[in-house]
mmCIF file of C-alpha atoms in Angstrom:
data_model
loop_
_atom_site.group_PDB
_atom_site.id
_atom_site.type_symbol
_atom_site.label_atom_id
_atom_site.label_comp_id
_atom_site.label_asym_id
_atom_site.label_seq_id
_atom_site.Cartn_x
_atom_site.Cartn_y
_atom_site.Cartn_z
ATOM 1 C CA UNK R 1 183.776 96.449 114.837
ATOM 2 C CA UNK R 2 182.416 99.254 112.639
ATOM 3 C CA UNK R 3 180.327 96.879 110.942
ATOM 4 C CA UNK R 4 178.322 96.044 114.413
ATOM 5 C CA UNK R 5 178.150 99.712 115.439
ATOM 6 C CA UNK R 6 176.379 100.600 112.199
ATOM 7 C CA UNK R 7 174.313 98.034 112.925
ATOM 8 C CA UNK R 8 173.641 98.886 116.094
ATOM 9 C CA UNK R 9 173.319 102.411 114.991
ATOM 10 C CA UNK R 10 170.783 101.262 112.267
ATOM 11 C CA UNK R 11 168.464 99.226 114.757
ATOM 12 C CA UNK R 12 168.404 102.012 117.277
ATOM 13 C CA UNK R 13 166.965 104.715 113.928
ATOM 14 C CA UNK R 14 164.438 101.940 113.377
ATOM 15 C CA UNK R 15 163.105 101.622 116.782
ATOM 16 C CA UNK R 16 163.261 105.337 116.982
ATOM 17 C CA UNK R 17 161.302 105.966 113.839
ATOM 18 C CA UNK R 18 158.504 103.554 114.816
ATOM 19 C CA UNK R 19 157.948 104.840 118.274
ATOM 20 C CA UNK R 20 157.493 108.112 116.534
ATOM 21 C CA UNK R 21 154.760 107.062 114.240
ATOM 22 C CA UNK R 22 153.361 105.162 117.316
ATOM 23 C CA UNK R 23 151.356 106.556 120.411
ATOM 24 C CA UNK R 24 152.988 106.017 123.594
ATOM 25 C CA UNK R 25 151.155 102.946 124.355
ATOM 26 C CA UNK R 26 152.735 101.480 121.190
ATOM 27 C CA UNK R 27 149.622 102.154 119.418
ATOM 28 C CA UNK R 28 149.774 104.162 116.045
ATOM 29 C CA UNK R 29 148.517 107.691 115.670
ATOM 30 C CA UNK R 30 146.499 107.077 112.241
ATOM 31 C CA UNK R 31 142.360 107.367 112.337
ATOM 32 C CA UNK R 32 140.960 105.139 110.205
ATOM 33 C CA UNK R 33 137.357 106.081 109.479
ATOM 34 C CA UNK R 34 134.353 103.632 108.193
ATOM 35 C CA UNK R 35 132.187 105.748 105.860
ATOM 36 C CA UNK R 36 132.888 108.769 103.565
ATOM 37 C CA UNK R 37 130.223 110.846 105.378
ATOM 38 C CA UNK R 38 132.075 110.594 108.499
ATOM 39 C CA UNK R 39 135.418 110.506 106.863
ATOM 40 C CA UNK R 40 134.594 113.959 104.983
ATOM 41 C CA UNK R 41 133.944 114.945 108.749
ATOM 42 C CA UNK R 42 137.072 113.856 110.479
ATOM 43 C CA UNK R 43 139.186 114.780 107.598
ATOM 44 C CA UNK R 44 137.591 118.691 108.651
ATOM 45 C CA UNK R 45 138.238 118.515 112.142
ATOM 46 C CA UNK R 46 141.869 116.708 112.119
ATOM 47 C CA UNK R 47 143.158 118.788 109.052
ATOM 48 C CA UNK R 48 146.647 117.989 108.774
ATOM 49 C CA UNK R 49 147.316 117.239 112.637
ATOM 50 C CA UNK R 50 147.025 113.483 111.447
ATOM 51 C CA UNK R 51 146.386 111.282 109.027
ATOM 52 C CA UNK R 52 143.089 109.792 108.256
ATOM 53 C CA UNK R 53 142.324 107.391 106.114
ATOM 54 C CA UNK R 54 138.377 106.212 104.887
ATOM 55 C CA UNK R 55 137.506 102.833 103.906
ATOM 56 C CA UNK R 56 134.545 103.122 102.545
ATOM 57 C CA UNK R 57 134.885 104.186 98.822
ATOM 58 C CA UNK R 58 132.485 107.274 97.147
ATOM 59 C CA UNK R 59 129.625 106.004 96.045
ATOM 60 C CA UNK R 60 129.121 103.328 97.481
ATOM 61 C CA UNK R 61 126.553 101.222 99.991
ATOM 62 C CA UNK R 62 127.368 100.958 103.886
ATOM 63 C CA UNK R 63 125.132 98.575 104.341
ATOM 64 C CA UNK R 64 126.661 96.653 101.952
ATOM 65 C CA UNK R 65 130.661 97.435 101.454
ATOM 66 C CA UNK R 66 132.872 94.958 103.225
ATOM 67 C CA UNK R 67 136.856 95.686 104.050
ATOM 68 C CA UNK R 68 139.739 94.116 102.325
ATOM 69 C CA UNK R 69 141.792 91.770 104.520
ATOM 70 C CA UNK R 70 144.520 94.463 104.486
ATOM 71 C CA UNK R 71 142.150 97.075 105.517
ATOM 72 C CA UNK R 72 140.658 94.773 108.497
ATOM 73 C CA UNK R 73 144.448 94.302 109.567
ATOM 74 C CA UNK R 74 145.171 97.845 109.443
ATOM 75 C CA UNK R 75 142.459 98.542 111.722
ATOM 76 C CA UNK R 76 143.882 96.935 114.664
ATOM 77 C CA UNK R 77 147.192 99.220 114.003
ATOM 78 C CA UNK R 78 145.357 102.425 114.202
ATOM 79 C CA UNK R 79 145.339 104.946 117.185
ATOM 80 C CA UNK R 80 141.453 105.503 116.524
ATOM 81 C CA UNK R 81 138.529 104.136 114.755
ATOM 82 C CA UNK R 82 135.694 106.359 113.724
ATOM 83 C CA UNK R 83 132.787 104.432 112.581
ATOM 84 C CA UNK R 84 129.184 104.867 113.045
ATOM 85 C CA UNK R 85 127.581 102.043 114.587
ATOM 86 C CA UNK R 86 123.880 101.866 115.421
ATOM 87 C CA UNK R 87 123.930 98.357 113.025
ATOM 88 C CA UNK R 88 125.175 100.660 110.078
ATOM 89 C CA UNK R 89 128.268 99.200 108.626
ATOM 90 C CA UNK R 90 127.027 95.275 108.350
ATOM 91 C CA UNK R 91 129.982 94.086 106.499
ATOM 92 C CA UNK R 92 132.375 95.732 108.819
ATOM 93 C CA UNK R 93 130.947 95.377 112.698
ATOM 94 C CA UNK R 94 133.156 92.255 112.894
ATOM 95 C CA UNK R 95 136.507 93.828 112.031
ATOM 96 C CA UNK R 96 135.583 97.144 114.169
ATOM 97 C CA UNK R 97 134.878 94.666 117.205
ATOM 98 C CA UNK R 98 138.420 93.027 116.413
ATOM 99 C CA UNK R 99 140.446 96.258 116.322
ATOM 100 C CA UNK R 100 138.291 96.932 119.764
ATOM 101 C CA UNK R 101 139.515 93.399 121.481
ATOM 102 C CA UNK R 102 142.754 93.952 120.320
ATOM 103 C CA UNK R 103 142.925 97.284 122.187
ATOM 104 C CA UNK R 104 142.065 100.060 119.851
ATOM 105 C CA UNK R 105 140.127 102.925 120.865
ATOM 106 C CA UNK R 106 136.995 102.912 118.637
ATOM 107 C CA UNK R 107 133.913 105.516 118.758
ATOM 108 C CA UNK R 108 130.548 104.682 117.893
ATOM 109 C CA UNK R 109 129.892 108.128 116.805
ATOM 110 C CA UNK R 110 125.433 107.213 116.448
ATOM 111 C CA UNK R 111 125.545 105.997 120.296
ATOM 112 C CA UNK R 112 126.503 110.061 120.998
ATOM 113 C CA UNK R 113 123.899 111.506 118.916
ATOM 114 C CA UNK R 114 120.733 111.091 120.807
ATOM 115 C CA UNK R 115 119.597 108.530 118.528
ATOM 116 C CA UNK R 116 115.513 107.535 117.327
ATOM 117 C CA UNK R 117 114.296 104.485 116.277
ATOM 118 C CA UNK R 118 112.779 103.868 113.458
ATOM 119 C CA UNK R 119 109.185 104.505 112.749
ATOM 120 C CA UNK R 120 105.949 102.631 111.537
ATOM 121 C CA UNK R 121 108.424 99.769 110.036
ATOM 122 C CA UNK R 122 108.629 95.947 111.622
ATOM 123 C CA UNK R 123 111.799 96.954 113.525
ATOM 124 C CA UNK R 124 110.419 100.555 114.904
ATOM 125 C CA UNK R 125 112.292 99.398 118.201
ATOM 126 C CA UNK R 126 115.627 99.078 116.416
ATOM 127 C CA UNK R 127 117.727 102.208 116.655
ATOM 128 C CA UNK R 128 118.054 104.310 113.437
ATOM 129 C CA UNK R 129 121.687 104.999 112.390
ATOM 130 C CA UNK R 130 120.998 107.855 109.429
ATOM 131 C CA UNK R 131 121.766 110.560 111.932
ATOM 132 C CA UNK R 132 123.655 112.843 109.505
ATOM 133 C CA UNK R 133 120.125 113.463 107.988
ATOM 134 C CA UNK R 134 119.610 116.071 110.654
ATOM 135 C CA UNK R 135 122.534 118.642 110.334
ATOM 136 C CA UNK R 136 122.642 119.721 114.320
ATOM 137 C CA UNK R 137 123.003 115.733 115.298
ATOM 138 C CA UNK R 138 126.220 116.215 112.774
ATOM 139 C CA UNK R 139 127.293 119.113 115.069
ATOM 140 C CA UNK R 140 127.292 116.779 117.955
ATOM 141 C CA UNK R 141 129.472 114.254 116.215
ATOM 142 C CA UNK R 142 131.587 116.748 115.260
ATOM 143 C CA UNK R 143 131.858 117.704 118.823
ATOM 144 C CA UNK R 144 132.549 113.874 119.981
ATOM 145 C CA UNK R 145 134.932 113.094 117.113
ATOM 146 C CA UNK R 146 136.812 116.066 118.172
ATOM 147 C CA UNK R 147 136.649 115.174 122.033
ATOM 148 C CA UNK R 148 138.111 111.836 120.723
ATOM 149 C CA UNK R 149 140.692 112.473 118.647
ATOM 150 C CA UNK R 150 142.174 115.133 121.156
ATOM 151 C CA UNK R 151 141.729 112.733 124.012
ATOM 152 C CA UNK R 152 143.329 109.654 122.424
ATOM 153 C CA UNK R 153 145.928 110.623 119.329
ATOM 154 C CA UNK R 154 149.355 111.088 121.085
ATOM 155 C CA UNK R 155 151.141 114.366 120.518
ATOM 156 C CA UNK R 156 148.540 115.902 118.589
ATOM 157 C CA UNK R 157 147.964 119.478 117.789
ATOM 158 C CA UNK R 158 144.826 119.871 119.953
ATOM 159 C CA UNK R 159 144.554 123.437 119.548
ATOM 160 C CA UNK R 160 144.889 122.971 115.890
ATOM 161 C CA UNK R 161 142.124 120.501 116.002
ATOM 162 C CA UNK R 162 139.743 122.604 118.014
ATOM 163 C CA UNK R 163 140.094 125.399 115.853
ATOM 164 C CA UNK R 164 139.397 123.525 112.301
ATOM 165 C CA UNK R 165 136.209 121.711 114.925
ATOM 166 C CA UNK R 166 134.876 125.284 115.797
ATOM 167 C CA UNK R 167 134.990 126.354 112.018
ATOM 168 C CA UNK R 168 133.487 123.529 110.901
ATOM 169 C CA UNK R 169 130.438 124.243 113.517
ATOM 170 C CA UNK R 170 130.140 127.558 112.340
ATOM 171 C CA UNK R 171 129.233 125.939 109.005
ATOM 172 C CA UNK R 172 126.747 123.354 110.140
ATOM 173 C CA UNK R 173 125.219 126.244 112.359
ATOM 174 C CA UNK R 174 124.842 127.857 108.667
ATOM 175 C CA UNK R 175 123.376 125.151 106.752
ATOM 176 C CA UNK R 176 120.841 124.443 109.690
ATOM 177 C CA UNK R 177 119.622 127.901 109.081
ATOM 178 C CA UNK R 178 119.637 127.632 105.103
ATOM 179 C CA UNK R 179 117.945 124.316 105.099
ATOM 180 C CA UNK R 180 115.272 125.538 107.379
ATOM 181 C CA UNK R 181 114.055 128.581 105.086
ATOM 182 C CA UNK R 182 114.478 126.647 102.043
ATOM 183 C CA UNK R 183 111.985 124.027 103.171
ATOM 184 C CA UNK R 184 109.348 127.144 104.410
ATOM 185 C CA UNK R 185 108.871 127.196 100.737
ATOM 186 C CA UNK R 186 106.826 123.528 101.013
ATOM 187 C CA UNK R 187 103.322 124.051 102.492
ATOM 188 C CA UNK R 188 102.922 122.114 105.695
ATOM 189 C CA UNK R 189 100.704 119.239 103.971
ATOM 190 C CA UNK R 190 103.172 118.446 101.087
ATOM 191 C CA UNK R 191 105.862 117.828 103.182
ATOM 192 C CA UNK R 192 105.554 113.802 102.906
ATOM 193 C CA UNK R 193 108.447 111.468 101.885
ATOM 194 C CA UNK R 194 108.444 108.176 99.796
ATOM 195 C CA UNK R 195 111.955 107.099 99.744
ATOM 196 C CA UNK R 196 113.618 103.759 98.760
ATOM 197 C CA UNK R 197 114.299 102.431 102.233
ATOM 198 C CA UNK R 198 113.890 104.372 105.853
ATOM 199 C CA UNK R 199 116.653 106.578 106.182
ATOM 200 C CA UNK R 200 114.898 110.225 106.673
ATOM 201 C CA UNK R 201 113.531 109.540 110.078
ATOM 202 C CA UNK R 202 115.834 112.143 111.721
ATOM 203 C CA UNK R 203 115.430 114.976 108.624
ATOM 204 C CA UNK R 204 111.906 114.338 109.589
ATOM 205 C CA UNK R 205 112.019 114.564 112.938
ATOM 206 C CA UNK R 206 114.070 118.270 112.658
ATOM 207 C CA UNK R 207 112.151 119.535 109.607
ATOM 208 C CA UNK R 208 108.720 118.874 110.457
ATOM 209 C CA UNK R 209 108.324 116.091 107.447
ATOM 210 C CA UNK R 210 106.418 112.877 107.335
ATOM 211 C CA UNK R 211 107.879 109.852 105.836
ATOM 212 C CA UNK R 212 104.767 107.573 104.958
ATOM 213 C CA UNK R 213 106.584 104.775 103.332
ATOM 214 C CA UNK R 214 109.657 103.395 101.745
ATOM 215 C CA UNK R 215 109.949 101.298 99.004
ATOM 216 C CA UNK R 216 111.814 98.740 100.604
ATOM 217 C CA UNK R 217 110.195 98.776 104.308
ATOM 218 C CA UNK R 218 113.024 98.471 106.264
ATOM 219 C CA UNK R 219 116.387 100.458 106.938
ATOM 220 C CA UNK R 220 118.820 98.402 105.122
ATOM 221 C CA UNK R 221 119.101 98.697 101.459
ATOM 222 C CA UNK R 222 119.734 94.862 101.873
ATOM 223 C CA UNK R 223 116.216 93.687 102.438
ATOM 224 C CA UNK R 224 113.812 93.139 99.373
ATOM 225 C CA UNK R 225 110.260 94.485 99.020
ATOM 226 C CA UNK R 226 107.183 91.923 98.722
ATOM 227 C CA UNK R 227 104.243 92.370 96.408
ATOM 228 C CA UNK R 228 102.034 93.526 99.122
ATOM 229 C CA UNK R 229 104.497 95.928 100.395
ATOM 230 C CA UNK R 230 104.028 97.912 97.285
ATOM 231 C CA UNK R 231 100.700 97.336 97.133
ATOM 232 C CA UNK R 232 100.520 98.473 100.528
ATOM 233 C CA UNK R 233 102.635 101.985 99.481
ATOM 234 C CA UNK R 234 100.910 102.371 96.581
ATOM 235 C CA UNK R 235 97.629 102.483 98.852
ATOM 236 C CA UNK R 236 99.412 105.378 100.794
ATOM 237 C CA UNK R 237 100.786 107.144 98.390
ATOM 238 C CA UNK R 238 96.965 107.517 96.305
ATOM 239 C CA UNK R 239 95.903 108.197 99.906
ATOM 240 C CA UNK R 240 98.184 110.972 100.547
ATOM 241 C CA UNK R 241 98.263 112.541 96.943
ATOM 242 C CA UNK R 242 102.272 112.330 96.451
ATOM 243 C CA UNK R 243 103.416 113.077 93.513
ATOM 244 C CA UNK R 244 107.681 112.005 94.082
ATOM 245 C CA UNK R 245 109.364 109.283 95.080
ATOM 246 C CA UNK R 246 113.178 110.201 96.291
ATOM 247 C CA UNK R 247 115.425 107.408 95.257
ATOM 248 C CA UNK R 248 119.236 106.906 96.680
ATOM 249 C CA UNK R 249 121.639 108.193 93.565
ATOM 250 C CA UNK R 250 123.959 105.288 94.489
ATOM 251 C CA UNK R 251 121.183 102.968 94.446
ATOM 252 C CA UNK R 252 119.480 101.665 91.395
ATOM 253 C CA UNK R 253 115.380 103.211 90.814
ATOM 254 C CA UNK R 254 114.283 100.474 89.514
ATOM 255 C CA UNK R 255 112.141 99.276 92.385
ATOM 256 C CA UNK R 256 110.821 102.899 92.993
ATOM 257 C CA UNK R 257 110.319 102.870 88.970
ATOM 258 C CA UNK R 258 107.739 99.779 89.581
ATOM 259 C CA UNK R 259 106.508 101.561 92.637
ATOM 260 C CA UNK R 260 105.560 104.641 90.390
ATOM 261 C CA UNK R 261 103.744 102.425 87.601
ATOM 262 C CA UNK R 262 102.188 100.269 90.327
ATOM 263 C CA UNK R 263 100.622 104.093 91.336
ATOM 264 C CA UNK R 264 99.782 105.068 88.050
ATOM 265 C CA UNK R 265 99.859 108.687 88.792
ATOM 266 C CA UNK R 266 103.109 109.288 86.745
ATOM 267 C CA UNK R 267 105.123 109.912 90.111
ATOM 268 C CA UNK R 268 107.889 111.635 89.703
ATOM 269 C CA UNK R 269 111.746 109.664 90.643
ATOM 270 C CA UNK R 270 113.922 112.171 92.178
ATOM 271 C CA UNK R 271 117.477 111.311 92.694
ATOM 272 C CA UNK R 272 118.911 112.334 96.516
ATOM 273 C CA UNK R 273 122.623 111.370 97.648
ATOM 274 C CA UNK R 274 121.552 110.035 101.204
ATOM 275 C CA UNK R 275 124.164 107.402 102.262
ATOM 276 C CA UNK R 276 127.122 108.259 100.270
ATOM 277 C CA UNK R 277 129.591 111.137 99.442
ATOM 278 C CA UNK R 278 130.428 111.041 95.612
ATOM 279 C CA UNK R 279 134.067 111.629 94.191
ATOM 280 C CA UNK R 280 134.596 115.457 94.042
ATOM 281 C CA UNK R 281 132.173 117.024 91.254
ATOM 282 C CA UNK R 282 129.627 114.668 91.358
ATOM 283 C CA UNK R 283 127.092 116.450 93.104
ATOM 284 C CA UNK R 284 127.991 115.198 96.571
ATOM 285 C CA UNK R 285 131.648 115.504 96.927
ATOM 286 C CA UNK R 286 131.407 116.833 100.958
ATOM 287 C CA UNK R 287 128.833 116.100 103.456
ATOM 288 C CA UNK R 288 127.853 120.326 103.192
ATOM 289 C CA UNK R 289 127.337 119.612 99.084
ATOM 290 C CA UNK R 290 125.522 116.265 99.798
ATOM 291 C CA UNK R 291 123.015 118.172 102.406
ATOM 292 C CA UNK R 292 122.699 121.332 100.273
ATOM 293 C CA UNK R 293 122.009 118.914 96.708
ATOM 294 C CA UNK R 294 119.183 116.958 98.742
ATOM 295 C CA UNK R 295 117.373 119.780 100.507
ATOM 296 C CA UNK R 296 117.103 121.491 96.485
ATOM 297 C CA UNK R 297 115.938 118.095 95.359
ATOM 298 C CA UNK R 298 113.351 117.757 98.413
ATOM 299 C CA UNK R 299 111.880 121.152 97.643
ATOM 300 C CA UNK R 300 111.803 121.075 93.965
ATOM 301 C CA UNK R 301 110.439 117.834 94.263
ATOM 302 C CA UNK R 302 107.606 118.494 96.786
ATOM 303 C CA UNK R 303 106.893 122.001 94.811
ATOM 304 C CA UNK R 304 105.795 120.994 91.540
ATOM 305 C CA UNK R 305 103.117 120.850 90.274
ATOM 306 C CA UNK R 306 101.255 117.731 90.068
ATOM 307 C CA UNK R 307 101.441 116.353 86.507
#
């Protein structure tokens, strides 16, 4: 008899303990987030009223980066998925769409950020997901993912998350301004960008810049430039007298080393962190360090002298 009631005792903790990790609906109260850049932002908005966990390792591709099959199961047990959408993550859109059938709130955070499409590229009428390039789209997201997690994490400290939200506002508000009166230092007619594939189109569009080309003409780090593409570049770049090409760190230079030679005007390679956070100390470790590293880079880059 004692036997069955601690067994019955037992079975009743377990059921208890999982509905308390577990939103009402049976769902569970984690956030599992696709990228580091939007993972560094959750992580500042939740805090510690939940976990969150991000797939997407430092350094690394999102075009490219594809989930384990423990990490595509895990997504249809979370309570939210934050991911960025806009065609970004192409090795994960299929799990993201399977946590979604299975019933998991998900939030395409690029579909709330008054996205562009790209420009003077063969898909200029595909929409551009590099939003976080332009630090007040960022302080929509942040206002979205905070909506989100407050409207669909069970038993959450809202107030809590609000408050860590409004902080973290306060800061993009900040680097807005700093960003802005370091690039006054770049006269008007240097401010053009050669960069290893489209992804500045929203910098751009905030800073007053002009992005004449990309090494790879497209915005996925997964397509391949042709002969006459860099030909083409090379044309533009003599043309418009630049003398840097900004190359993703977590991308190899190579093809904007060949782009350089192909100029012949000993263009400079400048290294810029533009789709990934790095582990802490690398240069990048937060989306604030990322934005504050490039925006140096940009204007030492575009202040130089030419060689």
């Amino acid at each position: 008899m004692r036997t069955a009631i601690r067994a019955v005792l037992a079975a009743l903790t377990l059921t208890l303990s999982l509905t308390a990790c577990s939103g009402g609906d049976g769902r569970g109260t984690e956030i599992m987030v696709t990228t580091n850049i939007l993972g560094d932002l959750t992580k500042a908005i939740v805090g510690t009223a939940a976990e969150v966990t991000v797939l997407m390792p430092p350094d690394a591709d999102p075009h490219q980066f594809a989930l384990t099959a423990q990490q595509a199961a895990g997504l249809e047990r979370a309570g939210l998925v934050v991911h960025n959408g806009l065609g970004l993550e192409e090795g994960v859109g299929r799990a993201v769409t399977a946590a979604a059938d299975a019933g998991v709130p998900t939030l395409a955070v690029g579909e709330h950020v008054d996205p562009i499409n790209y420009r003077a590229i063969e898909d200029a009428a595909t929409a551009d997901p590099h939003f976080w390039t332009d630090p007040v789209r960022v302080r929509r997201a942040v206002e979205v993912i905070r909506d989100e997690v407050v409207d669909r994490i069970d038993g959450i400290d809202a107030a809590a998350v609000r408050a860590n939200a409004d902080h973290y506002l306060g800061e993009l508000d900040r680097l807005t301004t700093w960003m802005s009166e370091r690039f006054a230092a770049i006269a008007p007619e240097k401010r053009k960008l050669v960069t290893n594939h489209h992804v500045f189109g929203y910098l751009a569009q905030r800073f007053d810049f002009d992005v004449i080309g990309a090494v790879i003409p497209s915005g996925t780090t997964l397509a391949s430039p042709s002969a006459t593409d860099l030909a083409g570049l090379a044309d533009t770049i003599r043309a418009a007298g630049v003398n840097a090409v900004f190359a993703d760190s977590s991308q190899p230079d190579k093809l904007a080393r060949v782009l350089a030679e192909q100029v012949g005007l000993h263009v400079k390679v400048i290294a810029l962190h533009t789709e990934s956070l790095t582990e802490p100390g690398g240069g990048a470790g937060t989306y604030l360090d990322m934005m504050r590293a490039n925006t140096d880079a940009i204007v030492r880059g575009l202040t130089a002298p030419n060689p």
